[in-house]
Amino acid sequence: MPQTEGSTARTEHDAEFVALLNATWFGANLPPEAQVRLVGLARRYQAPAGTTLLTEGQLANEIGIVLSGRVSLRTLVPEQGWVTILTVEPGDIFGQSALVPPYRSTSTVVALQPVDVLALDGPGLRAALAADHDLAAVLYPRVLQALARRLNATRLQMLDLFAR
Amino acid sequence: MTSSAVTTVTTEPRRGTGFLPRAEFQHLIDLLGEDGRTVIGPTVADGAIVYGEVRAVSDLPVGMGAEQSPGRYRLVDHHDERYFAYAVGPTSWKRFVFPPTLDLAESHRDEHGHVSFGPVHHEIPKLAFLGVRACELAALGIEDRVLLGGPYTDEDFRKRREHALIVAVQCAEPGGTCFCTSMGTGPGVRGGHDVLLVELADGFLVSSGSEEGAGIVARLGLSAATEDQLVEGSDQLVAARDRIGDPVATAGLHDRLLAKLDSPRWAEIADRCLACTNCTAVCPTCFCTSVSQRSDLDGRTAVTERRWDFCFTKGFSAVALGGNFRPRVQDRYRQWLTHKFATWIDQFGTSGCVGCGRCITWCPVGIDVREELNLIAPPPVLGTEAQVAAHAPRTSVFHVDAVRPETHDTVTLALSTPDGMDWSRLHGEFVMVSVPAIGSIPISISRRLPTGMELTVRAVGPASTFVTGLERGAEVGLSAPLGHGWPVEAAHDHDVVIVGGGMGFPPLRPIVDEILAHRASFGEVHIYHGARTPSDLLYKEELAAWASRGDLDVGVTVDRADTTWLGRVGVVTQLFDHARWDGSKAIAFVCGPERMIQATVSTLAARGITQDRIFISMERHMECGVGLCGHCQVGPFFVCKDGPVFSLAQLGDVFGREGI
Amino acid sequence: MVRATSTPRPRLGVVKLASCDGCQLMLLNLEDALLSIAERIDIVEFPEATSHRSSGPYDVVLVEGAVSTPEQLETIHEVRREAKSLVTIGACATAGGIQAMRNWANHDAFRAAVYAHPEYVESLATAQPVSDYVKVDGELRGCPINGDQLLEFVAALLTGRRANLPDEAVCAACKRAGRVCVMVAQGIPCLGPVTMTGCGALCPGFDRGCYGCFGPREQANAASLGAQFVAMGQTPVEAGRLFAGFTGYAPPFRDVITELGGAPGIPAGHAPSPASTGTPSGGN
């Protein structure tokens, strides 16, 4: 990325975002080039408790990295109402459906506490991953790790171990 | 028995071997029957030579023997005069020293809920065992080790053993399923008897093995045996040994067998095995039992009955709510064979098998352990000697001082006993809670109190449902604390990680109490509790209080929740798989369902906690609580006595293995 | 002090389907305990003891007999609705009983052969255990049931504990009693190893093989036992027939009968599979 005059503000902004990424297990210790690419696709937002961040079935336009606060993944079960399947804690991601066709959220994501989120633009990230194999090579393992962890948790939850 | 100068002098002239002519054998039977003894010996009944009362020579299997092969036994008539020319039949002496059923205790609960527990006293008969073989003496020695050699002893067995006079008869006619030679127990008698007989064509060589035996031999007034008679006797023994051969390669069998826990042969045996329990029932050393209560219609009076039980039944390894750690026949056969030939050695210092061959003959489908051992794998055998120690635990009456509901099906009971003993100082991890006519269940101590303890109980079966329904002032019976608890001292100067899932959390609470009592002795403390739903969380207020102290890291999660729950949802491992603490300085204590423990253990290992620093508590079917009933065996351990808390390093590859 | 001491007397009903009444008689045979039981339990329905008929709801209903007719099928669904706890008693109710032998045969041909006017006989194609139709909460096995087990069941019901009804093989009780195995010592085929305990190992005590009236125990390895009978000299059909008694229709026995060709009432070599639930007979 060419350095241009007057980009100090942008650079400071990027450095702050890189620091934020490094504070999460998902984003920490990525190569500097990869971090710069991600920061270029990122926005940061805060939301109060109770905010619906994503709705099941709707397009997931962003992957969120929770910086602070707690986010719940919910699904509506007829006769049971809303059931919380999992909570996402600081450092972990939600909205990874933005990377997987048909890019629609598989659960409804609601902030349980005031949250601070670093969000990566979905279409932009997809394009970057398709074009930049170095980025793909370092980022996909993180995404896989997050998914595998979630899959493993889901299996154990499904066993309903504490029912016995 | 006391020794005095007088008896020494009278037995001295009879120290050698005498000869009893066949025609005078009745004299011996009569002498054995003196002092109110009943003589039990071989007799023919129902197509076999069994042990029953013997009053006269005519009760003995004169001229009879038996052909034995896997799954088959047939009486044969030798058309001779011999009384003991047979190999052991279906009965073993176990029946007379360790009865198939025995009333142990009587309990009462009156209309006000007062409970009382008392032992049942038995008149112990004075018996003389006539015709005990070398393998059977070895079996009695093994039972002595099992039932009298540990910290808890079976006093009924001790009395019956002490009340039995043993007349051994040297083996001259081994059967087709014998392998005592391989097990190092026979055919020659090497002690443990009062009197030893060697049957010859015309009579018996007679010698004594104890002072009491010497007294009897002296009264027979025998002439000394001739050189020829002695040679005839030893030739018979050599011939017997040669006939048996050495059918099982026992060198290194222990290790070789335990290395074959995953052999495909187990499943093949299960195709034939009927799991009918005959092998264990005829085994002279199998000692496993179960207890159950019989009650009157009102449940006021109950008798606790112990009966032989067998590791081949489903109920034997069942735990609450239909769980079972050994669901398949192949699991049960493997448990039996590996216990008998391998883990028994770890537990008691001897093999559990004496090579008598009963399990082979009396298996209805003729499964031959000699063949199976040689096929699956091939151990050192030792002599035996009994030890003497303390008593089995007594049941004390405790009062319910307080009842605190934890969840819809779980309560915490504060219990105390008026006996004045400082219960908080008694080691042990769990107690057996008994209710007359309802049953007896193991419950972990969830807090130690100066005059008693707290127990957190979930209603899952009739007995636990009854206990959770108790109100302030009610009475229950409690054993002294049993088992090995958490090694909290080992965590001094270390960080501590406590992970409790569901009902696995209560047993961990005393660790937290201990830490809080000596907070400065421990490093960072992390407490993680997982439950099914928010309403299943235990000790909610305590958890909040602990969290607010600032010197404890408390994490709570549930498997699923509705929208009113603002806490974490997910599995318990997610509370710490990305935590920042350093596992290399930590000691972990984990309790919960076994599958949850497995997941937790691998996450802890990934965080750098080594196997010797991870302690877990195992769930198994527990009945006696003192390592005498056999139910809770896992590999070389009895969970109740050696555990329930083990380090992962201690358990080795036993942990997480299917069907063990 | 202790909760739930003065609950009302439980209402118990005894219901009969296709059966011989022998199991009900076992209840009447509990002479010594019968009066005490009657004081503590409200027996509202008991055809063998009283002609007075009542109806549910029941706390516990004991069901005797197999489901063999369309009327019984209606009855069992009705009883299930009325009963908090439904317990089947005896080989007929728990395994189909002797009448389930017809499940291997052509039902219409059977009926025509036995009855002068088969058109008056209304029956289902098969006689089936109660559990094939409705949920069963507990069972007492045997032909007939064992008095001690019945008493234990009642005592457990009244005290609120779990009844002590072991699931082990007959062999376990036989060996505790000190009996000599008739199979090993005399070559008499015996179903003890695969049969649920509860009878006190009655038959082997009289030098007879167990004929399985308590039905298969859990994990009954009937195939291995059948093979052993053959190894002992029985023909496969004879070996199969040994399983075809009061509980022959219970799955592990049923399978070995079919496999060895010992279907009851069928000449050797023509062993069909038994008709399954709900399929009309006469298809062959």
GROMACS .gro file of C-alpha atoms in nm, chain B residues 45-48 50 71-74 90 95 100-101 109 111-114 270-278 281-282 292-299 307-310 312-315 327-329 332 361-366 437-438 460-462 466 468-474, chain C residues 1-5 33-38 40 151-152 154-164 166-188 190 192-194 204-205 207 217-228 232:
model
  136
  209ALA     CA    1  -2.605  -8.622   4.458
  210ASP     CA    2  -2.784  -8.518   4.139
  211GLY     CA    3  -2.531  -8.680   3.911
  212ALA     CA    4  -2.223  -8.521   4.061
  214VAL     CA    5  -2.087  -8.246   4.572
  235GLY     CA    6  -1.908  -7.810   2.935
  236ARG     CA    7  -1.941  -8.174   3.035
  237TYR     CA    8  -1.933  -8.374   3.360
  238ARG     CA    9  -2.028  -8.740   3.398
  254PRO     CA   10  -1.938  -7.812   4.117
  259ARG     CA   11  -2.031  -7.186   5.000
  264PRO     CA   12  -2.456  -6.754   4.884
  265THR     CA   13  -2.705  -6.542   5.075
  273ARG     CA   14  -3.815  -4.669   6.056
  275GLU     CA   15  -4.409  -4.384   6.221
  276HIS     CA   16  -4.226  -4.070   6.340
  277GLY     CA   17  -3.940  -4.124   6.098
  278HIS     CA   18  -3.690  -4.240   6.359
  434ALA     CA   19  -1.905  -6.310   2.339
  435ASP     CA   20  -2.061  -6.487   2.042
  436ARG     CA   21  -2.048  -6.809   2.246
  437CYS     CA   22  -2.063  -6.674   2.602
  438LEU     CA   23  -2.412  -6.694   2.755
  439ALA     CA   24  -2.326  -6.448   3.036
  440CYS     CA   25  -2.511  -6.703   3.248
  441THR     CA   26  -2.278  -6.651   3.551
  442ASN     CA   27  -2.199  -7.022   3.595
  445ALA     CA   28  -2.072  -6.903   4.060
  446VAL     CA   29  -1.859  -7.219   4.063
  456SER     CA   30  -3.069  -5.554   4.870
  457GLN     CA   31  -3.340  -5.492   5.121
  458ARG     CA   32  -3.647  -5.696   5.195
  459SER     CA   33  -3.911  -5.505   5.378
  460ASP     CA   34  -4.248  -5.558   5.531
  461LEU     CA   35  -4.545  -5.408   5.352
  462ASP     CA   36  -4.528  -5.082   5.546
  463GLY     CA   37  -4.158  -5.033   5.499
  471ARG     CA   38  -2.602  -6.244   4.798
  472TRP     CA   39  -2.342  -6.368   4.558
  473ASP     CA   40  -2.346  -6.151   4.251
  474PHE     CA   41  -2.170  -6.188   3.926
  476PHE     CA   42  -2.181  -6.104   3.399
  477THR     CA   43  -2.515  -5.946   3.484
  478LYS     CA   44  -2.636  -5.614   3.357
  479GLY     CA   45  -2.738  -5.493   3.702
  491PRO     CA   46  -2.318  -5.293   2.852
  492ARG     CA   47  -2.188  -5.572   2.628
  493VAL     CA   48  -2.117  -5.937   2.708
  496ARG     CA   49  -1.821  -5.841   3.107
  525THR     CA   50  -1.639  -7.790   3.315
  526TRP     CA   51  -1.947  -7.599   3.429
  527CYS     CA   52  -1.967  -7.357   3.140
  528PRO     CA   53  -2.279  -7.479   2.957
  529VAL     CA   54  -2.116  -7.404   2.623
  530GLY     CA   55  -1.771  -7.523   2.726
  601ALA     CA   56  -3.671  -5.055   5.341
  602ILE     CA   57  -3.584  -4.804   5.070
  624VAL     CA   58  -3.304  -3.978   4.025
  625GLY     CA   59  -3.431  -4.306   4.172
  626PRO     CA   60  -3.658  -4.412   4.455
  630PHE     CA   61  -3.681  -4.032   4.930
  632THR     CA   62  -3.439  -3.537   4.877
  633GLY     CA   63  -3.786  -3.544   5.032
  634LEU     CA   64  -3.656  -3.552   5.389
  635GLU     CA   65  -3.744  -3.261   5.608
  636ARG     CA   66  -3.575  -3.096   5.902
  637GLY     CA   67  -3.565  -3.337   6.194
  638ALA     CA   68  -3.576  -3.652   5.981
  825MET     CA   69  -4.072  -3.501   5.975
  826VAL     CA   70  -4.098  -3.726   5.673
  827ARG     CA   71  -4.327  -3.618   5.393
  828ALA     CA   72  -4.590  -3.830   5.226
  829THR     CA   73  -4.676  -4.064   5.507
  857ALA     CA   74  -5.021  -6.153   5.320
  858LEU     CA   75  -5.348  -6.114   5.134
  859LEU     CA   76  -5.539  -5.951   5.417
  860SER     CA   77  -5.261  -5.707   5.494
  861ILE     CA   78  -5.240  -5.621   5.125
  862ALA     CA   79  -5.613  -5.566   5.106
  864ARG     CA   80  -5.321  -5.121   5.234
  975LEU     CA   81  -4.511  -5.986   4.720
  976GLU     CA   82  -4.185  -5.799   4.662
  978VAL     CA   83  -4.640  -5.503   4.628
  979ALA     CA   84  -4.402  -5.422   4.917
  980ALA     CA   85  -4.197  -5.197   4.689
  981LEU     CA   86  -4.512  -5.029   4.562
  982LEU     CA   87  -4.627  -4.956   4.915
  983THR     CA   88  -4.290  -4.836   5.049
  984GLY     CA   89  -4.197  -4.640   4.740
  985ARG     CA   90  -3.875  -4.819   4.665
  986ARG     CA   91  -3.762  -5.000   4.354
  987ALA     CA   92  -3.876  -5.361   4.348
  988ASN     CA   93  -3.588  -5.603   4.370
  990PRO     CA   94  -3.308  -5.924   3.932
  991ASP     CA   95  -3.237  -5.947   3.561
  992GLU     CA   96  -2.986  -6.228   3.587
  993ALA     CA   97  -3.009  -6.580   3.443
  994VAL     CA   98  -3.186  -6.869   3.616
  995CYS     CA   99  -2.834  -7.015   3.656
  996ALA     CA  100  -2.743  -6.755   3.917
  997ALA     CA  101  -3.027  -6.864   4.147
  998CYS     CA  102  -2.964  -7.231   4.063
  999LYS     CA  103  -2.600  -7.204   4.168
 1000ARG     CA  104  -2.679  -7.007   4.486
 1001ALA     CA  105  -2.920  -7.284   4.575
 1002GLY     CA  106  -2.636  -7.533   4.533
 1003ARG     CA  107  -2.799  -7.733   4.256
 1004VAL     CA  108  -2.598  -7.938   4.012
 1005CYS     CA  109  -2.625  -7.820   3.652
 1006VAL     CA  110  -2.852  -8.067   3.471
 1007MET     CA  111  -2.708  -7.970   3.137
 1008VAL     CA  112  -2.342  -8.025   3.223
 1009ALA     CA  113  -2.387  -8.326   3.453
 1010GLN     CA  114  -2.672  -8.506   3.279
 1011GLY     CA  115  -2.682  -8.370   2.927
 1012ILE     CA  116  -3.038  -8.240   2.973
 1014CYS     CA  117  -3.185  -7.639   2.981
 1016GLY     CA  118  -3.166  -7.156   3.230
 1017PRO     CA  119  -2.863  -6.970   3.090
 1018VAL     CA  120  -3.079  -6.749   2.866
 1028PRO     CA  121  -3.348  -7.790   3.759
 1029GLY     CA  122  -3.424  -7.870   4.123
 1031ASP     CA  123  -3.376  -8.287   3.744
 1041ARG     CA  124  -3.315  -6.233   3.007
 1042GLU     CA  125  -3.128  -5.927   2.882
 1043GLN     CA  126  -2.867  -6.015   2.622
 1044ALA     CA  127  -2.997  -6.372   2.598
 1045ASN     CA  128  -2.755  -6.550   2.366
 1046ALA     CA  129  -3.012  -6.802   2.247
 1047ALA     CA  130  -2.819  -6.869   1.927
 1048SER     CA  131  -2.515  -6.996   2.119
 1049LEU     CA  132  -2.728  -7.211   2.349
 1050GLY     CA  133  -2.919  -7.353   2.050
 1051ALA     CA  134  -2.588  -7.442   1.886
 1052GLN     CA  135  -2.481  -7.616   2.208
 1056MET     CA  136  -2.511  -8.224   2.248
   0.00000   0.00000   0.00000
